[in-house]
Structure formats: C-alpha cells, structure tokens
Amino acid sequence: MGDRTHTHTGAAGRAATADGPASVRNVVLVGHSGSGKTTLVEALALTAGALNRAGRVEDGGTVSDHDEIEQRRHRSVQLSLVPVTWEGYKINLLDTPGYADFVGELRAGLRAADAALFVVSAAQEADAVAGTARALWEECAAVGMPRAVVVTHLDTARTSFEEMTRVCGRMFGDEDPDAVLPLHLPLHGPGGPDGHAPLTGLTGLLTQRVLDYSTGERVEHPPAGDRREALSRARDRLIEGIIAESEDETLMDHYLGGGSIDAGTLMDDLEHAVARGAFHPVLTAAPAAEGARQGVGTVELLELITRGFPSPAERALPTVTAPDGSPRPAPACDPEGPLLAEVVRTTSDAYVGRVSLVRVFSGTLRPDDPVHVCGHGLGGPGHEPRPLHDAEVRAGALFAPFGRQQRPLDRCVAGDLACVSKLGGAQTGDTLSDPDEPLLMEPWAMSDPLLPLAVRAHGKADEEKLSQGLARLVAEDPTMRLEQNQDTHQVVLWCTGEAHAEVALERLRSRYGVRVDAVPHRVPLRETFASRTLGRGRHVKQSGGHGQYAVCDIEVEPLPPGSGVEFVDKVVGGSVPRQFVPSVEKGVRTQAARGVAAGHPLVDVRVTLLDGKSHAVDSSDAAFQTAGALALREAAAGTRIELLEPVDDVRVLVPDDYVGAVMGDLAGRRGRVVGTEQAAGERTVVRAEVPETEIGRYVVDLRSLTHGTGRFDREYARHEAMPPQLAERVRSARENTASGH
C-alpha cells in the first residue's frame, strides 16, 4: 500500500469478468452527503483506466450518470455500481447516497460489499458531520465490515489533515483510538490569496518516501529535511498501532526493546489487521487535475483495496435455510459450487424493464440459466415475515453498468456482482438458487419508514394507473411501505423522510406517468360514550302499499378500552320479534362503524336492546336496521361523546448531550416519558408514550433537533381520550368540511 509499482488491466467499453472470488473486491463508499464519494469513484476509475479523462467514459457519458431526479437534485438518491480493474483484480465500487433518507440504498450497498471506504470531507463542519458519520460507521460495524477512512477536500481553504485525523479518531475510535491512524501525510502546493492550497502529493509513513503527483502521475523521491520530525512522530504512532493489532505477539517486545521492524513485515501486518476489521487506516485523496491521469492518493487507495481488503471468500455468508425454514449448510464461495445469489437492489429501465442488481455468493450465474427465486421481502426487526413467494424463472441478460452504458457479461462468478434483466417478479432481498436445490438466505433488516405521505390521483387518467404505479414503486424500494387505510380511506406511502417522499412523487410521475397530489395525513381516531345513556329509534313511514314500521329502545354504556362493540338482547314479551333482533344489531353496528359524532368508528360500548314495537304487516328487516341506527344516534345526542386518539410506545435513541432537549420536545407533543436507559457509545434510550397525531413528522424534527444523531421507532399501544379542546377542534373541522367552508 505504500510505494509499490502498479499496472492496470481491462479496457474501457468492455466489461471485465472475474475468474474467481480471489480476484474480486467489493467495496462500498459511505459517508455524509457532500463528502465527495461520487467524485472519488470517478477519480479511482480514471486511475484504473476505465475513463479517458476526469469523469468521462471512453464512449461518452460520465461514470456518475444518474437519472433525471439525481441530476435535478445534485445529489445521489440511489446505489450505483462502478466496476473497474486494477493489477488483475476486478473492483466493484458501490457508491451510496449520503443523505439519511436513503438508508435503504446504503444497507443494500453494505450487503453487496465486503469492505467499506468511509469518506469524510475536511471542508464540512465536524459537529455537523459527526452525528451522521457515527451512525453510518455503526451501520458498517453492525455487519462486521472492514473499514478505511478517506479524507477529501483537503485542497479547500482552512482545512487541516492533522485536525481531521483527530476528528476521525474521536468519531470512529471509541474502542481503540490507536486503531484509526493515517498511513500518509499530505503535501500541498503554494496557497493562493483565498487560502486554497492544492494537494500535490503524499509522504508514506512506513516507506518514508514522498509520492509526488504534481506532474499528473506519481513520482517518488526522499522527503525534505523540514518534514522529518513530523514524519517521525506520526510514523512511530502508526507502527505502535499496527503492532498492537499484530497477530505476532513478539513484535511489540522487539519494538519496545529498541529493535527495528522491517517495512515489509509492518505492511503485511497492516493488511491483515485491515482485513480483519481490527485497524482502520486514514488516507486522503483528491481528483485529478485537468489533463492528469491520476488523482492524488488514488493509487494508494487502489492498493489498499486490492491488498488490504478481504476477498469475498474471506467473508462469512448469511444464514441459509431451505424455503420451508429447515437448516442447510451454507455453500462455499466457489464458482463450481451450487448457485446461491441475492437480489440487493431492484430498479426499472425504460428499455430493459425491471433490472436486479445481484450478488453471487456461490456458483456461477449465466444468461438464460433457470433459477429458483424466493423470499419474504425485507422488513424491520421484530416484524412478522411476509408469506414466502417463490417461482422458477429464466435469468435474462447479464451486464455491468457504467454510467449510461450497459456492458454485457457472459457470466457472474461467486463473489462478483452483476445486473440481471427479466428475473420475473424478483424483489430486493430475494434469493436465487438452483431449481433442483432451492435455498433461502436470511435477509438483512430494513428500518421502518416513519413519515406518512397521503396521496390521491391528480386526475381521472391518473386514477386508472395509480394502483399499478404505486405497486411498482414499492416493489423497487423496500424502505417504502404502501397502506390502504380502511378507517380514513386514504392511500398512504410511508417514507423515511421528506427527501424520500419527494423522490417517490417524482418517480411516480417520470417513470410511471402517474401524477398524484399530496394531501394531509389523517390519523385513525375512534369515538366512545362518556357515560351510560338511553336512546329510542322510531322509523315509521306510510305510503302506497306496505309501509315501514319499527321502534326499538336501547341502552348504551361505556366499556373498558379494547372491548369493541358489544350487543346484548334483553327484550321480553316479544315486543321486538325474534327474527328482527339481528336486524337491530346490524343497524347498530353499521351506524357504529360510521360514527355518531365526528365520523369516526364507535368502540368500547355495550348496546343493550331493551324494548320496542312492531307491526304485523309493515315491520321488516330494513325497517329495524334503520331503527337500530336511529336509536344509536339519539343515544349519542343525549351524552358526551369522547374522541379517542391512537397512542404509540416510542423509543428514541440519542447521544447523552441531547437527552434533555428530546425529553422537552416529547413533553411539548403531549408525550409521557416513562423511562430512560443507558445504551452503548454514550447514548440513552428515552421511552415515552406519545399520541400519533403529534409525531407524524417526528422523523424529520428529531433529525433537526439532534443534528442527525437521533433515531426512533414506534409501536401502537392503545387508543385513549383526546383532550376536550382538541376534540372540539376536530369536530369543528369536520363540520366546516361538510358545509363546504
């Protein structure tokens, strides 16, 4: 990783095909929005020879060509794959969005990769980046991902690599700050009047050689004399950090005894520690200058990827079962083994149709191969798995994406990634396997979408396409959930945040030709009686022919929460004939479903039929249904009707510094804090009960309150009485709507 020579293989315009897992490296780039991940991918592709000049593919387009939405928003909203080759290795670079709303794309990238480059911008305020950066670091740590840190934007004014390495140590080195250390010190050219000082090279701490990029390609020479002291201090700390993680326990004693350690030995130990996830080197990089072939630090990054990051064969596979849940041994990462692959992302192409990004864990996938597709879909932790869907399909064409291009592949071997067309109804998280030996991989968990977006068709033409468009949108994006709410009669898209919701609406319009309008989201309220009361329903009409005659007297009394609607028959003497008692009950239940005050379902009451009257000719099923409904409405008019609102159990995970602000904010939302508990990493879990009407936008507000460091989950607890003044506002709003005001 220091100053080794390099060559590159492969040619632009032709997709490289890996021979086996040993020659594959799958690397995901993660980091805060604006940290420069996409620019770094382009710089690595240029150095590897996949581009002919900065950002340009040989036959047109850029490596970062995204869809219309991304071009308008000037930020990534989806995972993109950029395969390059370097010194005989195929490197799959997975560029992820840095914005918190698109965490689903990040988790797909983590599933597909074996190591991560964590990109941090020196130009961004450390406090603003820290919360999001730590959360992303934890996402990687949770799946055991080996990580390295890349500092970008060091050529901007008022930036310091030394300060950034201290920041990275604080953000990522909770367990061991000496496991997050730089491998090089940057060199800058003369600074301009605005403080801009271009990055021109690096000094390798282990090799003690200057790697000069000022000519556009790397040239080596000894360090200048005025740099030796700073170089020596940083080098000593790096060596101690490497030795501390070495599997050779004699090295530390040898080093502390004053002995020297060969640079090759240190390099080997460093690479092994990185592959195990025990050491996280800090590097820096900058894009190539105009006309240059290499960006500063890009060769070092490619060397780290190929020599320090693990191959797919070194990573453990997720748990594997048969589709019926019976355990199965996980196959080895062997191109000759049985097929085991997974759909890590699903999207649509205007010409190809549905396209699946697939990671092959075992075996070899070829175009037109028959495959078994099965899965439960993705869901959050604790959620019941959906019913298994499975089918046997024939794989379509295989290709490697590169900007706007689709480069054909003749195969995808174990450990590699490819895009596959025409996989039937395959969804993100589905397993592909041999039809003769179907397998199912344990899917990764997806966080629940917590921001509701209620929509309705914009016009008549959109109504006809709405259902299909929404279904396709949700099938492609597992972080989105579609709800057809039976209580409020609204179509609700549950999203991860405002940006996610905006992108969903744009995709509906641009991809599926469906225009929708966002409407206020309504929370499903309930009604109940505050006290015992009586009611009479009298339905008497006379016209030509048979009339209508039915009278019933009822008593309504409140019941404990969760009781629903209970109907009791206490009629004596046949005042309501037996055959019409069910009719009264049907009328009561129908009216209860419609509500008796503000149009919300009536719950938690007992309705007792006490008495009534009938007519030998004019009484009928329909007449007693109407009388039952009228009786319930009259009873409601004689007492106070309470509105019940849903209350959620809410768990908020925040750094300790924000606990007071979060608890105060929850109190302002009519929440009741029921407890706190300490969590790992100087964080606290705040538990509270909060009305759903108060947390519709909480996912957005919590990010703002905690600078992106807070997260929460919620679970329905119960319905309880809404404060009278709020209930009156709800009733007034309904009356105004009904009257057209």
Coordinates of C-alpha atoms in Angstrom, one line a residue, residues 115-307:
A115 CA -15.3 -3.7 2.9
A116 CA -16.1 0.0 3.1
L117 CA -14.3 3.2 2.3
F118 CA -15.6 5.8 4.7
V119 CA -15.4 9.2 3.1
V120 CA -15.2 12.3 5.3
S121 CA -14.9 15.9 4.0
A122 CA -12.4 18.2 5.6
A123 CA -14.5 21.2 4.3
Q124 CA -17.6 20.3 6.4
E125 CA -18.1 21.3 10.0
A126 CA -17.0 18.4 12.2
D127 CA -20.0 18.8 14.5
A128 CA -22.4 18.7 11.6
V129 CA -20.8 15.6 10.2
A130 CA -20.2 13.7 13.4
G131 CA -23.7 12.5 14.1
T132 CA -24.4 11.2 10.6
A133 CA -20.8 9.8 10.4
R134 CA -21.1 7.9 13.6
A135 CA -24.4 6.4 12.6
L136 CA -23.1 5.3 9.3
W137 CA -20.0 3.8 11.0
E138 CA -22.2 1.8 13.3
E139 CA -24.1 0.6 10.2
C140 CA -20.9 -0.8 8.9
A141 CA -19.7 -2.2 12.3
A142 CA -23.1 -3.9 12.8
V143 CA -22.4 -6.2 9.8
G144 CA -18.7 -6.7 10.6
M145 CA -17.5 -4.6 7.7
P146 CA -13.7 -3.9 7.4
R147 CA -13.3 -0.1 7.1
A148 CA -10.8 2.5 6.0
V149 CA -11.3 6.3 6.1
V150 CA -10.7 8.7 3.2
V151 CA -10.4 12.4 3.9
T152 CA -11.4 14.6 0.9
H153 CA -11.5 18.3 0.1
L154 CA -8.1 19.0 1.8
D155 CA -7.3 21.4 -1.0
T156 CA -10.0 23.9 0.2
A157 CA -9.3 26.9 2.4
R158 CA -8.8 26.5 6.2
T159 CA -8.6 22.7 6.3
S160 CA -6.1 20.6 8.3
F161 CA -5.4 16.9 7.8
E162 CA -3.9 16.7 11.3
E163 CA -7.2 18.1 12.8
M164 CA -9.3 15.7 10.6
T165 CA -7.3 12.7 11.8
R166 CA -8.1 13.8 15.4
V167 CA -11.8 14.2 14.5
C168 CA -11.8 10.7 12.9
G169 CA -10.2 9.3 16.0
R170 CA -12.9 10.8 18.1
M171 CA -15.8 9.7 15.8
F172 CA -14.6 6.2 15.0
G173 CA -12.1 5.2 17.7
D174 CA -14.4 4.7 20.7
E175 CA -13.0 1.3 21.4
D176 CA -9.4 2.0 20.3
P177 CA -8.3 5.4 19.1
D178 CA -4.9 4.0 18.0
A179 CA -6.8 1.8 15.5
V180 CA -7.8 4.8 13.4
L181 CA -4.5 6.3 12.2
P182 CA -3.1 7.9 8.9
L183 CA -0.8 6.0 6.5
H184 CA 0.4 9.1 4.8
L185 CA 0.9 12.8 5.4
P186 CA -0.4 15.2 2.6
L187 CA 1.8 17.6 0.7
H188 CA 0.3 20.9 -0.5
G189 CA 1.4 23.3 -3.2
P190 CA 1.7 27.1 -2.8
G191 CA -1.5 28.6 -1.4
G192 CA -3.4 31.3 -3.2
P193 CA -4.8 34.5 -1.7
D194 CA -8.1 32.7 -0.8
G195 CA -6.3 30.1 1.2
H196 CA -6.7 27.5 -1.5
A197 CA -3.6 25.1 -1.4
P198 CA -3.8 22.3 -4.0
L199 CA -2.9 18.8 -2.8
T200 CA 0.2 17.8 -4.7
G201 CA 1.4 14.6 -3.1
L202 CA 1.8 12.3 0.0
T203 CA 4.5 11.2 2.2
G204 CA 4.3 7.5 3.1
L205 CA 4.8 6.9 6.8
L206 CA 6.0 3.3 6.6
T207 CA 8.1 3.8 3.4
Q208 CA 9.3 7.3 4.3
R209 CA 9.1 8.3 0.7
V210 CA 7.4 11.2 -1.0
L211 CA 4.8 10.3 -3.6
D212 CA 4.6 13.4 -5.8
Y213 CA 1.6 13.8 -8.1
S214 CA 2.3 17.3 -9.3
T215 CA 3.1 16.1 -12.8
G216 CA -0.2 14.2 -13.1
E217 CA 1.4 10.8 -12.4
R218 CA 3.0 9.5 -9.2
V219 CA 6.8 10.1 -8.9
E220 CA 8.8 9.0 -5.8
H221 CA 11.7 10.8 -4.0
P222 CA 13.0 11.2 -0.5
P223 CA 11.3 13.6 2.0
A224 CA 12.6 17.1 2.6
G225 CA 14.6 17.7 5.7
D226 CA 12.0 20.0 7.3
R227 CA 9.4 17.2 7.2
R228 CA 11.4 14.6 9.0
E229 CA 10.4 15.4 12.6
A230 CA 6.6 15.4 11.9
L231 CA 7.1 12.3 9.8
S232 CA 8.9 10.5 12.6
R233 CA 6.3 11.3 15.2
A234 CA 3.4 10.1 13.0
R235 CA 5.4 7.1 11.9
D236 CA 6.1 5.9 15.4
R237 CA 2.4 6.2 16.4
L238 CA 1.4 4.3 13.3
I239 CA 3.9 1.5 13.9
E240 CA 2.7 1.1 17.5
G241 CA -0.9 1.0 16.3
I242 CA 0.0 -1.7 13.8
I243 CA 2.0 -3.8 16.3
A244 CA -0.8 -3.6 18.8
E245 CA -3.1 -5.3 16.3
S246 CA -0.5 -7.8 15.1
E247 CA -1.1 -11.5 15.5
D248 CA 2.7 -11.8 16.2
E249 CA 2.9 -11.1 19.9
T250 CA 6.7 -10.8 19.9
L251 CA 6.8 -7.7 17.7
M252 CA 5.8 -5.3 20.5
D253 CA 8.5 -6.6 22.8
H254 CA 11.0 -6.3 20.0
Y255 CA 10.0 -2.8 19.1
L256 CA 9.9 -1.6 22.7
G257 CA 13.4 -3.0 23.2
G258 CA 14.7 -0.7 20.5
G259 CA 14.8 -3.1 17.7
S260 CA 13.7 -2.1 14.1
I261 CA 11.0 -3.9 12.2
D262 CA 11.1 -4.4 8.5
A263 CA 8.7 -2.3 6.5
G264 CA 7.5 -5.4 4.6
T265 CA 6.6 -7.1 7.9
L266 CA 4.7 -3.9 9.0
M267 CA 2.9 -3.8 5.7
D268 CA 1.8 -7.4 5.9
D269 CA 0.6 -6.9 9.5
L270 CA -1.3 -3.8 8.5
E271 CA -3.0 -5.5 5.6
H272 CA -4.1 -8.4 7.8
A273 CA -5.4 -6.1 10.5
V274 CA -7.4 -4.1 8.0
A275 CA -8.9 -7.3 6.5
R276 CA -9.9 -8.5 10.0
G277 CA -11.6 -5.1 10.7
A278 CA -9.1 -4.5 13.6
F279 CA -7.4 -1.5 12.1
H280 CA -8.9 1.4 10.1
P281 CA -6.3 3.4 8.2
V282 CA -6.9 7.0 7.3
L283 CA -6.0 8.1 3.8
T284 CA -6.6 11.1 1.7
A285 CA -7.4 11.6 -2.0
A286 CA -8.1 14.4 -4.4
P287 CA -9.4 14.2 -8.0
A288 CA -7.0 14.5 -10.9
A289 CA -6.2 18.0 -12.2
E290 CA -7.2 18.9 -15.8
G291 CA -5.3 16.7 -18.2
A292 CA -3.8 14.5 -15.4
R293 CA -4.2 10.7 -15.4
Q294 CA -4.1 10.1 -11.7
G295 CA -5.7 11.9 -8.8
V296 CA -3.6 12.4 -5.6
G297 CA -3.8 9.3 -3.4
T298 CA -5.9 7.2 -5.8
V299 CA -3.1 4.7 -6.4
E300 CA -2.7 4.2 -2.7
L301 CA -6.5 3.7 -2.3
L302 CA -6.5 1.1 -5.1
E303 CA -3.5 -0.7 -3.4
L304 CA -5.4 -0.7 -0.1
I305 CA -8.5 -2.2 -1.8
T306 CA -6.6 -5.0 -3.6
R307 CA -4.1 -5.9 -0.8

